[in-house]
Amino acid sequence: NAGVTQTPKFRILKIGQSMTLQCTQDMNHNYMYWYRQDPGMGLKLIYYSVGAGITDKGEVPNGYNVSRSTTEDFPLRLELAAPSQTSVYFCASRAGQPNTGELFFGEGSRLTVL
Amino acid sequence: AQKVTQAQTEISVVEKEDVTLDCVYETRDTTYYLFWYKQPPSGELVFLIRRNSFDEQNEISGRYSWNFQKSTSSFNFTITASQVVDSAVYFCALSGTIHGSSNTGKLIFGQGTTLQVKP
């Protein structure tokens, strides 16, 4: 069972470059989320989706975009990378009732912007 | 607003000691859910427990136990007879239903507590 798969695991970007963090889940979960984790700051929600074709902003959406064309995939795009976007990014998905189901996390993607 | 506070940034104990990780939350929802996740040095996030706001019974799972008290808005986590393998960052998280998450299942995380268990 693959669960939630994120790629790449590590990436170094130059300021102003663009990239997409890929996230796919094989559990047929409707709810998907992108979080970023900064040292000592816990996890902050960037964007989330409650189903294919539906996305919404979380706490820290600036500088990011998402799309949800299929149930399985929820890519996160950084258009103009900035040093403030250096972080570890986690994709997660959830089944069943939105507030009761366990959140399944990917292994994380460590992004450094220089 | 919804908020989770883990006031202990770092805790260091010696193996076999008991340790309690504190979690205090704020929400206006009457129905909500609380979670604990473990993040070992390898970086992944491991689900430990979910508790709904109507169930105040304490829960024990092996060396782990959780104390949920609505009166003090706390959901504390105790590790009994700690082991080196318990060394990790532990996150408490909250999911509301109306005022916060609005049926979207968003989790609000605390800042995390880094637990170091020394041999």
Short mmCIF file of C-alpha atoms in Angstrom, two decimals:
data_model
loop_
_atom_site.label_atom_id
_atom_site.label_comp_id
_atom_site.label_asym_id
_atom_site.label_seq_id
_atom_site.Cartn_x
_atom_site.Cartn_y
_atom_site.Cartn_z
CA ASN A 1 0.00 0.00 0.00
CA ALA A 2 1.67 3.20 -1.18
CA GLY A 3 -0.49 5.62 0.83
CA VAL A 4 0.51 9.24 0.22
CA THR A 5 3.50 9.71 -2.07
CA GLN A 6 5.38 12.98 -2.43
CA THR A 7 8.06 13.85 -4.93
CA PRO A 8 10.74 15.09 -4.90
CA LYS A 9 12.06 14.39 -1.40
CA PHE A 10 14.75 17.04 -1.68
CA ARG A 11 15.17 20.04 -3.94
CA ILE A 12 17.32 23.14 -4.08
CA LEU A 13 15.95 26.11 -5.97
CA LYS A 14 17.37 29.47 -6.90
CA ILE A 15 15.41 32.60 -6.07
CA GLY A 16 12.79 33.24 -8.73
CA GLN A 17 12.65 29.69 -10.05
CA SER A 18 9.42 27.75 -10.22
CA MET A 19 8.66 24.18 -9.35
CA THR A 20 5.85 21.77 -8.54
CA LEU A 21 5.73 19.43 -5.58
CA GLN A 22 3.80 16.34 -6.55
CA CYS A 23 1.43 14.52 -4.23
CA THR A 24 -0.61 11.45 -5.02
CA GLN A 25 -2.64 9.11 -2.85
CA ASP A 26 -4.07 5.71 -3.69
CA MET A 27 -6.64 5.48 -0.90
CA ASN A 28 -9.47 7.26 -2.75
CA HIS A 29 -9.53 10.00 -0.11
CA ASN A 30 -11.56 13.10 -0.91
CA TYR A 31 -9.76 15.42 1.49
CA MET A 32 -6.20 16.47 0.79
CA TYR A 33 -3.93 19.06 2.38
CA TRP A 34 -0.58 20.75 2.00
CA TYR A 35 1.29 21.81 5.12
CA ARG A 36 4.67 23.40 5.59
CA GLN A 37 6.84 22.83 8.63
CA ASP A 38 9.34 25.42 9.74
CA PRO A 39 11.71 24.74 12.66
CA GLY A 40 9.98 25.22 15.99
CA MET A 41 6.80 26.43 14.32
CA GLY A 42 4.70 23.32 13.94
CA LEU A 43 2.78 22.72 10.75
CA LYS A 44 0.96 25.47 8.91
CA LEU A 45 -1.79 24.75 6.37
CA ILE A 46 -1.07 26.13 2.90
CA TYR A 47 -3.97 24.85 0.80
CA TYR A 48 -6.54 22.12 1.04
CA SER A 49 -9.08 20.35 -1.13
CA VAL A 50 -12.34 18.66 -0.21
CA GLY A 51 -12.67 16.88 -3.54
CA ALA A 52 -11.69 16.93 -7.18
CA GLY A 53 -12.13 20.40 -8.64
CA ILE A 54 -12.41 22.12 -5.24
CA THR A 55 -9.53 23.88 -3.51
CA ASP A 56 -9.25 26.57 -0.87
CA LYS A 57 -6.62 28.60 0.95
CA GLY A 58 -5.25 27.71 4.33
CA GLU A 59 -3.28 29.87 6.77
CA VAL A 60 -0.24 30.61 4.58
CA PRO A 61 -1.21 30.45 0.87
CA ASN A 62 0.83 33.36 -0.48
CA GLY A 63 3.37 32.31 -3.08
CA TYR A 64 1.69 28.97 -3.78
CA ASN A 65 -0.94 27.54 -6.04
CA VAL A 66 -2.70 24.19 -6.20
CA SER A 67 -4.98 22.23 -8.45
CA ARG A 68 -7.08 19.13 -7.96
CA SER A 69 -8.09 17.69 -11.30
CA THR A 70 -8.34 14.13 -10.00
CA THR A 71 -9.10 12.53 -6.64
CA GLU A 72 -5.60 11.05 -6.51
CA ASP A 73 -3.39 14.06 -7.27
CA PHE A 74 -2.89 17.35 -5.46
CA PRO A 75 0.20 19.19 -6.78
CA LEU A 76 1.57 22.31 -5.08
CA ARG A 77 3.20 24.91 -7.30
CA LEU A 78 5.70 27.56 -6.30
CA GLU A 79 5.79 30.23 -8.99
CA LEU A 80 8.63 32.54 -7.92
CA ALA A 81 10.64 30.84 -5.22
CA ALA A 82 11.77 32.99 -2.31
CA PRO A 83 14.08 32.16 0.62
CA SER A 84 11.06 32.38 2.94
CA GLN A 85 9.72 29.27 1.22
CA THR A 86 12.61 27.18 2.47
CA SER A 87 10.79 24.57 4.50
CA VAL A 88 9.67 20.96 4.72
CA TYR A 89 6.40 20.37 2.91
CA PHE A 90 3.94 17.66 3.83
CA CYS A 91 1.02 16.44 1.81
CA ALA A 92 -1.77 14.64 3.65
CA SER A 93 -5.08 13.00 2.93
CA ARG A 94 -8.07 11.92 4.92
CA ALA A 95 -10.94 9.50 4.52
CA GLY A 96 -14.48 9.34 5.80
CA GLN A 97 -15.97 12.07 7.90
CA PRO A 98 -13.77 15.11 7.53
CA ASN A 99 -13.12 15.75 11.18
CA THR A 100 -12.83 12.25 12.53
CA GLY A 101 -10.63 10.45 10.10
CA GLU A 102 -6.95 10.01 10.66
CA LEU A 103 -4.75 12.25 8.53
CA PHE A 104 -2.28 10.24 6.48
CA PHE A 105 0.92 12.10 5.71
CA GLY A 106 3.49 11.71 2.99
CA GLU A 107 7.16 11.51 3.91
CA GLY A 108 7.77 15.18 3.27
CA SER A 109 9.67 17.24 0.71
CA ARG A 110 12.59 19.34 1.90
CA LEU A 111 12.92 22.49 -0.18
CA THR A 112 15.78 24.97 0.04
CA VAL A 113 15.68 28.28 -1.81
CA LEU A 114 19.03 30.02 -2.22
CA ALA B 1 -10.27 31.36 16.69
CA GLN B 2 -8.82 27.92 17.11
CA LYS B 3 -5.45 27.49 18.70
CA VAL B 4 -3.25 24.76 20.11
CA THR B 5 -0.47 25.57 22.55
CA GLN B 6 2.34 23.24 23.51
CA ALA B 7 4.23 25.33 26.00
CA GLN B 8 7.10 22.87 26.41
CA THR B 9 9.53 23.41 23.55
CA GLU B 10 12.02 20.77 24.62
CA ILE B 11 12.06 18.11 27.31
CA SER B 12 15.00 15.93 28.23
CA VAL B 13 14.64 12.86 30.42
CA VAL B 14 16.68 9.81 31.29
CA GLU B 15 15.47 6.44 30.09
CA LYS B 16 12.78 4.82 32.27
CA GLU B 17 11.54 8.15 33.57
CA ASP B 18 7.90 9.07 33.07
CA VAL B 19 7.26 12.22 31.06
CA THR B 20 4.13 14.27 30.36
CA LEU B 21 3.71 16.45 27.32
CA ASP B 22 1.23 19.27 27.76
CA CYS B 23 -1.35 20.43 25.23
CA VAL B 24 -3.84 23.25 25.74
CA TYR B 25 -6.37 24.14 23.09
CA GLU B 26 -8.86 26.89 22.30
CA THR B 27 -12.03 26.50 20.29
CA ARG B 28 -15.59 27.80 20.25
CA ASP B 29 -16.87 24.57 18.79
CA THR B 30 -18.83 22.21 21.02
CA THR B 31 -17.85 19.27 18.85
CA TYR B 32 -14.19 18.92 18.03
CA TYR B 33 -11.43 16.37 17.77
CA LEU B 34 -7.98 16.25 19.25
CA PHE B 35 -4.98 14.38 17.91
CA TRP B 36 -1.42 13.53 18.81
CA TYR B 37 1.23 12.85 16.18
CA LYS B 38 4.82 11.71 16.59
CA GLN B 39 7.63 12.86 14.31
CA PRO B 40 10.76 10.75 14.81
CA PRO B 41 14.16 11.94 13.56
CA SER B 42 13.46 10.30 10.20
CA GLY B 43 10.87 13.02 9.62
CA GLU B 44 7.62 11.21 8.93
CA LEU B 45 4.47 11.98 10.91
CA VAL B 46 2.97 9.08 12.79
CA PHE B 47 -0.60 9.15 14.05
CA LEU B 48 -0.91 8.25 17.74
CA ILE B 49 -4.45 9.00 18.88
CA ARG B 50 -7.71 10.79 18.09
CA ARG B 51 -10.19 11.86 20.76
CA ASN B 52 -13.58 13.51 20.27
CA SER B 53 -14.89 16.21 22.56
CA PHE B 54 -17.66 14.04 23.97
CA ASP B 55 -15.37 11.33 25.22
CA GLU B 56 -13.44 12.41 28.28
CA GLN B 57 -12.31 8.95 29.26
CA ASN B 58 -8.59 8.63 29.62
CA GLU B 59 -6.96 6.25 27.21
CA ILE B 60 -4.01 3.94 27.69
CA SER B 61 -2.08 2.19 24.96
CA GLY B 62 0.91 0.32 26.28
CA ARG B 63 3.31 2.88 27.76
CA TYR B 64 1.28 5.76 26.32
CA SER B 65 -1.66 7.41 28.05
CA TRP B 66 -3.74 10.47 27.36
CA ASN B 67 -5.61 12.70 29.80
CA PHE B 68 -8.40 14.76 28.25
CA GLN B 69 -9.94 17.42 30.48
CA LYS B 70 -12.51 19.74 28.93
CA SER B 71 -12.67 21.85 32.08
CA THR B 72 -9.10 22.98 31.52
CA SER B 73 -9.07 22.56 27.70
CA SER B 74 -6.15 20.20 27.96
CA PHE B 75 -5.18 16.97 26.27
CA ASN B 76 -1.95 15.84 27.87
CA PHE B 77 0.16 12.89 26.80
CA THR B 78 2.18 10.76 29.21
CA ILE B 79 4.88 8.27 28.33
CA THR B 80 5.59 5.82 31.13
CA ALA B 81 9.05 4.30 31.48
CA SER B 82 10.41 6.27 28.54
CA GLN B 83 12.79 4.66 26.05
CA VAL B 84 15.38 6.09 23.71
CA VAL B 85 13.10 5.21 20.77
CA ASP B 86 10.56 7.68 22.16
CA SER B 87 12.88 10.54 21.22
CA ALA B 88 10.94 12.59 18.70
CA VAL B 89 8.92 15.73 18.18
CA TYR B 90 5.35 15.34 19.36
CA PHE B 91 2.50 17.42 17.95
CA CYS B 92 -0.90 18.02 19.41
CA ALA B 93 -3.58 19.05 16.89
CA LEU B 94 -7.19 20.20 16.85
CA SER B 95 -9.96 19.79 14.29
CA GLY B 96 -13.17 21.72 14.80
CA THR B 97 -16.50 21.50 13.08
CA ILE B 98 -18.10 24.90 12.78
CA HIS B 99 -16.04 27.90 13.74
CA GLY B 100 -12.73 26.57 12.57
CA SER B 101 -12.53 23.71 10.17
CA SER B 102 -16.08 24.10 8.86
CA ASN B 103 -16.39 20.53 7.76
CA THR B 104 -13.12 20.55 5.87
CA GLY B 105 -11.11 18.43 8.26
CA LYS B 106 -8.30 20.94 8.64
CA LEU B 107 -5.98 20.30 11.53
CA ILE B 108 -4.54 23.11 13.60
CA PHE B 109 -1.19 22.04 15.02
CA GLY B 110 0.67 23.13 18.09
CA GLN B 111 4.30 24.12 17.82
CA GLY B 112 5.49 20.71 18.89
CA THR B 113 7.50 19.42 21.86
CA THR B 114 10.90 17.88 21.25
CA LEU B 115 11.45 14.97 23.59
CA GLN B 116 14.95 13.66 24.11
CA VAL B 117 15.32 10.44 26.04
CA LYS B 118 18.88 9.78 27.12
CA PRO B 119 20.16 6.28 27.85
#
